PDB file of C-alpha atoms in Angstrom:
ATOM      1  CA  MET A   1     -12.483  17.461  36.422  1.00 69.00           C
ATOM      2  CA  ASP A   2     -12.970  14.824  33.832  1.00 74.00           C
ATOM      3  CA  ARG A   3     -13.481  17.332  31.076  1.00 74.00           C
ATOM      4  CA  PHE A   4     -10.265  19.152  31.953  1.00 76.00           C
ATOM      5  CA  ARG A   5      -8.451  15.686  32.353  1.00 77.00           C
ATOM      6  CA  ASN A   6      -9.543  15.021  28.812  1.00 79.00           C
ATOM      7  CA  LYS A   7      -7.770  18.047  27.566  1.00 78.00           C
ATOM      8  CA  GLN A   8      -4.768  18.053  30.065  1.00 79.00           C
ATOM      9  CA  PRO A   9      -4.006  14.477  31.106  1.00 79.00           C
ATOM     10  CA  ALA A  10      -0.824  15.472  32.835  1.00 80.00           C
ATOM     11  CA  TYR A  11      -2.638  17.318  35.684  1.00 80.00           C
ATOM     12  CA  ASP A  12      -3.870  15.571  38.812  1.00 80.00           C
ATOM     13  CA  PHE A  13      -6.328  16.668  41.350  1.00 80.00           C
ATOM     14  CA  ALA A  14      -6.189  16.174  45.113  1.00 82.00           C
ATOM     15  CA  VAL A  15      -9.868  16.450  46.296  1.00 84.00           C
ATOM     16  CA  THR A  16     -10.906  16.481  49.966  1.00 86.00           C
ATOM     17  CA  TRP A  17     -14.538  16.770  50.801  1.00 87.00           C
ATOM     18  CA  ARG A  18     -15.437  19.119  53.774  1.00 87.00           C
ATOM     19  CA  PRO A  19     -18.334  19.422  56.016  1.00 89.00           C
ATOM     20  CA  TYR A  20     -21.152  21.754  55.550  1.00 86.00           C
ATOM     21  CA  MET A  21     -24.660  21.323  56.898  1.00 88.00           C
ATOM     22  CA  LEU A  22     -27.435  22.950  55.051  1.00 82.00           C
ATOM     23  CA  ASN A  23     -29.969  22.495  57.876  1.00 85.00           C
ATOM     24  CA  PRO A  24     -28.335  21.127  61.165  1.00 89.00           C
ATOM     25  CA  THR A  25     -31.837  21.244  62.983  1.00 91.00           C
ATOM     26  CA  LEU A  26     -33.338  18.559  60.769  1.00 93.00           C
ATOM     27  CA  PRO A  27     -33.890  15.327  62.467  1.00 92.00           C
ATOM     28  CA  LYS A  28     -31.586  12.346  61.780  1.00 86.00           C
ATOM     29  CA  TYR A  29     -34.466  10.239  60.303  1.00 87.00           C
ATOM     30  CA  GLY A  30     -35.620  12.890  58.105  1.00 92.00           C
ATOM     31  CA  VAL A  31     -38.667  14.786  56.686  1.00 96.00           C
ATOM     32  CA  ASP A  32     -40.151  14.926  53.390  1.00 95.00           C
ATOM     33  CA  LYS A  33     -37.603  16.655  51.070  1.00 93.00           C
ATOM     34  CA  VAL A  34     -40.410  18.455  48.733  1.00 93.00           C
ATOM     35  CA  GLU A  35     -42.210  19.795  52.059  1.00 94.00           C
ATOM     36  CA  ALA A  36     -38.889  20.816  53.562  1.00 92.00           C
ATOM     37  CA  TYR A  37     -37.782  22.666  50.303  1.00 90.00           C
ATOM     38  CA  ASN A  38     -41.223  24.315  49.918  1.00 94.00           C
ATOM     39  CA  GLN A  39     -41.182  25.565  53.476  1.00 92.00           C
ATOM     40  CA  LYS A  40     -37.528  26.863  53.051  1.00 89.00           C
ATOM     41  CA  PHE A  41     -37.606  28.258  49.454  1.00 91.00           C
ATOM     42  CA  GLY A  42     -41.279  28.638  48.796  1.00 96.00           C
ATOM     43  CA  GLU A  43     -43.402  26.348  46.384  1.00 96.00           C
ATOM     44  CA  SER A  44     -42.925  28.591  43.332  1.00 96.00           C
ATOM     45  CA  ARG A  45     -39.091  28.681  43.770  1.00 95.00           C
ATOM     46  CA  VAL A  46     -38.773  24.959  44.147  1.00 93.00           C
ATOM     47  CA  LYS A  47     -40.987  24.429  41.134  1.00 93.00           C
ATOM     48  CA  ALA A  48     -38.539  26.470  39.068  1.00 92.00           C
ATOM     49  CA  MET A  49     -35.525  24.895  40.868  1.00 89.00           C
ATOM     50  CA  VAL A  50     -36.244  21.293  39.961  1.00 89.00           C
ATOM     51  CA  PRO A  51     -36.132  21.673  36.136  1.00 91.00           C
ATOM     52  CA  HIS A  52     -32.883  23.544  36.335  1.00 88.00           C
ATOM     53  CA  LEU A  53     -31.330  20.883  38.524  1.00 86.00           C
ATOM     54  CA  THR A  54     -32.679  18.155  36.438  1.00 90.00           C
ATOM     55  CA  SER A  55     -31.044  19.783  33.253  1.00 90.00           C
ATOM     56  CA  VAL A  56     -27.702  20.408  35.095  1.00 85.00           C
ATOM     57  CA  PHE A  57     -27.703  16.807  36.486  1.00 86.00           C
ATOM     58  CA  LYS A  58     -28.716  15.306  33.135  1.00 89.00           C
ATOM     59  CA  LYS A  59     -25.758  17.067  31.358  1.00 86.00           C
ATOM     60  CA  GLU A  60     -23.535  14.849  33.839  1.00 83.00           C
ATOM     61  CA  ASP A  61     -25.416  11.637  33.109  1.00 88.00           C
ATOM     62  CA  ILE A  62     -27.115  11.859  36.467  1.00 90.00           C
ATOM     63  CA  ASP A  63     -30.887  10.830  36.776  1.00 91.00           C
ATOM     64  CA  PHE A  64     -31.946  13.412  39.348  1.00 91.00           C
ATOM     65  CA  SER A  65     -34.695  12.355  41.525  1.00 90.00           C
ATOM     66  CA  PHE A  66     -36.290  14.988  43.799  1.00 89.00           C
ATOM     67  CA  GLY A  67     -38.340  12.675  46.119  1.00 90.00           C
ATOM     68  CA  GLY A  68     -37.472  10.979  49.423  1.00 94.00           C
ATOM     69  CA  LEU A  69     -36.466  12.345  52.828  1.00 95.00           C
ATOM     70  CA  ILE A  70     -33.976  15.173  53.781  1.00 94.00           C
ATOM     71  CA  SER A  71     -32.280  14.756  57.101  1.00 95.00           C
ATOM     72  CA  ASN A  72     -29.502  15.940  59.298  1.00 95.00           C
ATOM     73  CA  THR A  73     -26.247  14.958  57.696  1.00 95.00           C
ATOM     74  CA  MET A  74     -23.937  14.923  60.685  1.00 97.00           C
ATOM     75  CA  ASP A  75     -23.405  11.092  60.472  1.00 97.00           C
ATOM     76  CA  SER A  76     -22.803  11.352  56.721  1.00 97.00           C
ATOM     77  CA  HIS A  77     -20.003  13.934  57.560  1.00 97.00           C
ATOM     78  CA  ARG A  78     -18.574  11.584  60.340  1.00 97.00           C
ATOM     79  CA  LEU A  79     -18.557   8.776  57.802  1.00 98.00           C
ATOM     80  CA  LEU A  80     -16.576  10.837  55.408  1.00 97.00           C
ATOM     81  CA  ASN A  81     -14.079  11.589  57.970  1.00 96.00           C
ATOM     82  CA  ILE A  82     -13.613   8.023  58.727  1.00 98.00           C
ATOM     83  CA  ALA A  83     -13.231   7.526  55.056  1.00 98.00           C
ATOM     84  CA  LEU A  84     -10.605  10.258  54.665  1.00 97.00           C
ATOM     85  CA  GLY A  85      -8.462   8.569  57.438  1.00 95.00           C
ATOM     86  CA  ASN A  86      -5.135  10.610  57.605  1.00 91.00           C
ATOM     87  CA  GLY A  87      -5.841  12.497  54.462  1.00 91.00           C
ATOM     88  CA  ASP A  88      -3.445  10.776  52.242  1.00 94.00           C
ATOM     89  CA  ALA A  89      -4.224   9.694  48.622  1.00 93.00           C
ATOM     90  CA  ALA A  90      -5.717   6.336  49.641  1.00 96.00           C
ATOM     91  CA  GLY A  91      -7.888   8.069  52.225  1.00 96.00           C
ATOM     92  CA  ARG A  92      -8.951  10.781  49.692  1.00 94.00           C
ATOM     93  CA  ALA A  93      -9.688   8.077  47.095  1.00 95.00           C
ATOM     94  CA  THR A  94     -11.918   6.253  49.698  1.00 97.00           C
ATOM     95  CA  GLN A  95     -13.552   9.475  50.682  1.00 97.00           C
ATOM     96  CA  ASP A  96     -14.494  10.149  47.212  1.00 95.00           C
ATOM     97  CA  LYS A  97     -15.916   6.833  46.719  1.00 97.00           C
ATOM     98  CA  VAL A  98     -18.164   7.289  49.822  1.00 98.00           C
ATOM     99  CA  VAL A  99     -19.190  10.815  48.487  1.00 96.00           C
ATOM    100  CA  ASN A 100     -20.302   9.360  45.068  1.00 95.00           C
ATOM    101  CA  LEU A 101     -22.097   6.416  46.829  1.00 98.00           C
ATOM    102  CA  LEU A 102     -24.018   8.948  49.024  1.00 97.00           C
ATOM    103  CA  PHE A 103     -24.794  11.364  46.077  1.00 94.00           C
ATOM    104  CA  LYS A 104     -26.160   8.419  44.072  1.00 96.00           C
ATOM    105  CA  ALA A 105     -28.260   7.491  46.967  1.00 97.00           C
ATOM    106  CA  TYR A 106     -29.707  11.040  47.728  1.00 94.00           C
ATOM    107  CA  PHE A 107     -29.730  12.437  44.214  1.00 92.00           C
ATOM    108  CA  GLU A 108     -30.742   9.537  42.041  1.00 94.00           C
ATOM    109  CA  GLU A 109     -32.305   7.096  44.511  1.00 96.00           C
ATOM    110  CA  SER A 110     -34.158   9.459  46.807  1.00 95.00           C
ATOM    111  CA  LYS A 111     -32.611   7.658  49.907  1.00 96.00           C
ATOM    112  CA  ASN A 112     -32.026   9.210  53.344  1.00 96.00           C
ATOM    113  CA  ILE A 113     -28.280   9.721  53.812  1.00 96.00           C
ATOM    114  CA  GLY A 114     -28.768  10.373  57.461  1.00 95.00           C
ATOM    115  CA  ASP A 115     -30.038   6.865  57.977  1.00 95.00           C
ATOM    116  CA  PRO A 116     -27.350   4.705  59.952  1.00 96.00           C
ATOM    117  CA  GLU A 117     -28.295   1.501  57.944  1.00 97.00           C
ATOM    118  CA  LEU A 118     -27.580   3.221  54.529  1.00 98.00           C
ATOM    119  CA  LEU A 119     -24.426   4.661  55.887  1.00 98.00           C
ATOM    120  CA  THR A 120     -23.374   1.170  57.047  1.00 98.00           C
ATOM    121  CA  GLN A 121     -24.170  -0.137  53.579  1.00 98.00           C
ATOM    122  CA  VAL A 122     -22.121   2.560  51.940  1.00 99.00           C
ATOM    123  CA  ALA A 123     -19.178   1.886  54.344  1.00 98.00           C
ATOM    124  CA  ALA A 124     -19.224  -1.637  53.426  1.00 99.00           C
ATOM    125  CA  GLU A 125     -19.241  -0.833  49.651  1.00 98.00           C
ATOM    126  CA  ALA A 126     -16.294   1.566  50.102  1.00 98.00           C
ATOM    127  CA  GLY A 127     -14.326  -1.105  51.965  1.00 98.00           C
ATOM    128  CA  LEU A 128     -14.330   0.507  55.407  1.00 98.00           C
ATOM    129  CA  ASP A 129     -14.413  -1.434  58.588  1.00 98.00           C
ATOM    130  CA  VAL A 130     -18.227  -1.755  59.088  1.00 98.00           C
ATOM    131  CA  GLU A 131     -17.906  -2.498  62.852  1.00 98.00           C
ATOM    132  CA  ASN A 132     -15.954   0.549  63.482  1.00 97.00           C
ATOM    133  CA  VAL A 133     -18.427   2.742  61.463  1.00 98.00           C
ATOM    134  CA  LYS A 134     -21.293   1.361  63.447  1.00 98.00           C
ATOM    135  CA  ALA A 135     -19.615   1.997  66.850  1.00 98.00           C
ATOM    136  CA  VAL A 136     -18.848   5.635  65.568  1.00 97.00           C
ATOM    137  CA  LEU A 137     -22.274   6.226  64.445  1.00 97.00           C
ATOM    138  CA  ALA A 138     -23.842   4.864  67.715  1.00 97.00           C
ATOM    139  CA  SER A 139     -21.614   7.378  69.712  1.00 97.00           C
ATOM    140  CA  ASP A 140     -21.058  10.904  69.547  1.00 96.00           C
ATOM    141  CA  THR A 141     -17.362  10.465  68.228  1.00 96.00           C
ATOM    142  CA  GLY A 142     -16.260  13.081  65.715  1.00 94.00           C
ATOM    143  CA  VAL A 143     -19.176  15.477  66.210  1.00 96.00           C
ATOM    144  CA  ASP A 144     -16.960  17.979  67.958  1.00 96.00           C
ATOM    145  CA  ASN A 145     -14.353  17.759  65.009  1.00 93.00           C
ATOM    146  CA  ILE A 146     -17.059  18.160  62.453  1.00 94.00           C
ATOM    147  CA  MET A 147     -18.453  21.184  64.207  1.00 94.00           C
ATOM    148  CA  ALA A 148     -14.893  22.911  64.675  1.00 91.00           C
ATOM    149  CA  GLU A 149     -14.196  22.182  61.000  1.00 87.00           C
ATOM    150  CA  MET A 150     -17.382  23.767  59.803  1.00 87.00           C
ATOM    151  CA  ALA A 151     -16.813  26.783  62.020  1.00 85.00           C
ATOM    152  CA  GLU A 152     -13.190  27.362  60.647  1.00 76.00           C
ATOM    153  CA  ARG A 153     -13.819  26.459  56.929  1.00 71.00           C
ATOM    154  CA  ASN A 154     -17.335  27.613  56.097  1.00 70.00           C
ATOM    155  CA  GLU A 155     -16.921  31.430  56.315  1.00 74.00           C
ATOM    156  CA  GLY A 156     -18.492  32.955  53.176  1.00 72.00           C
ATOM    157  CA  VAL A 157     -20.080  29.651  52.334  1.00 78.00           C
ATOM    158  CA  ASN A 158     -23.914  29.619  52.298  1.00 73.00           C
ATOM    159  CA  GLY A 159     -24.833  26.755  50.296  1.00 73.00           C
ATOM    160  CA  VAL A 160     -23.870  23.529  48.613  1.00 77.00           C
ATOM    161  CA  PRO A 161     -22.210  22.492  46.515  1.00 79.00           C
ATOM    162  CA  HIS A 162     -19.324  24.985  47.148  1.00 82.00           C
ATOM    163  CA  PHE A 163     -15.771  24.507  45.881  1.00 85.00           C
ATOM    164  CA  ILE A 164     -12.675  26.171  46.917  1.00 83.00           C
ATOM    165  CA  ILE A 165      -9.905  25.687  44.582  1.00 86.00           C
ATOM    166  CA  GLN A 166      -6.183  26.191  45.659  1.00 86.00           C
ATOM    167  CA  ASN A 167      -7.692  28.405  48.514  1.00 81.00           C
ATOM    168  CA  LYS A 168      -8.101  31.131  45.752  1.00 86.00           C
ATOM    169  CA  TYR A 169     -11.149  30.454  43.606  1.00 87.00           C
ATOM    170  CA  ARG A 170     -14.645  29.918  44.851  1.00 84.00           C
ATOM    171  CA  ILE A 171     -17.599  28.224  42.968  1.00 85.00           C
ATOM    172  CA  GLY A 172     -20.948  28.149  44.685  1.00 82.00           C
ATOM    173  CA  GLY A 173     -24.111  26.372  43.642  1.00 73.00           C
ATOM    174  CA  ALA A 174     -24.892  23.892  40.908  1.00 69.00           C
ATOM    175  CA  GLU A 175     -22.882  25.700  38.151  1.00 76.00           C
ATOM    176  CA  ASP A 176     -22.018  24.650  34.651  1.00 79.00           C
ATOM    177  CA  PRO A 177     -19.058  22.303  34.615  1.00 81.00           C
ATOM    178  CA  GLN A 178     -17.439  24.617  32.045  1.00 85.00           C
ATOM    179  CA  GLU A 179     -16.819  27.164  34.896  1.00 87.00           C
ATOM    180  CA  PHE A 180     -14.488  24.529  36.349  1.00 86.00           C
ATOM    181  CA  VAL A 181     -12.653  23.880  33.106  1.00 86.00           C
ATOM    182  CA  GLU A 182     -12.089  27.613  32.738  1.00 89.00           C
ATOM    183  CA  ILE A 183     -10.571  27.934  36.142  1.00 89.00           C
ATOM    184  CA  PHE A 184      -8.372  24.751  35.823  1.00 89.00           C
ATOM    185  CA  ASP A 185      -7.190  26.282  32.313  1.00 88.00           C
ATOM    186  CA  GLU A 186      -6.174  29.425  34.244  1.00 90.00           C
ATOM    187  CA  ILE A 187      -4.411  27.475  36.905  1.00 89.00           C
ATOM    188  CA  ALA A 188      -2.451  25.369  34.320  1.00 87.00           C
ATOM    189  CA  VAL A 189      -1.475  28.639  32.411  1.00 88.00           C
ATOM    190  CA  SER A 190      -0.387  30.336  35.604  1.00 87.00           C
ATOM    191  CA  SER A 191       1.722  27.308  36.694  1.00 82.00           C
ATOM    192  CA  GLN A 192       3.805  27.017  33.589  1.00 74.00           C
TER     193      GLN A 192
END
């Protein structure tokens, strides 16, 4: 989006992050990420995947780290719903901040984004009501909503990241940012 904004500053984006769980059977407190990926994809595919992901992330000034734990992300999704609030611009901005903090924790710092302590720290950094977040995470509040939203929205989605742009264009996987720019250009031309 930043690349497109640099070319076309008059356009604005309304981004809402939606839930998708890659592996809902993972435990909340996590398992070794490399071992889990090796089991899921095979060791040779993982070895090929890491340099590709490192390269894609590096282009975006992200220091990709492949260690740490991978876990069930239900609580992360519940935190994102808390951040979104009623879905207005302020809620989307807070949700975006939480997503960026979670991405940094997971992709750069190899932290477990299913850990309630980390989620509470992220909530505090994003300016959310920490006591409310703790109460929600200690309960099952919002789980049914997340499950219903995933059932409704995730048809045809088989991995992340997955982007749905104006309910028309779909981009799945870690793709070159130029692909987004081309879609945004097409939308800009068609809206004139």
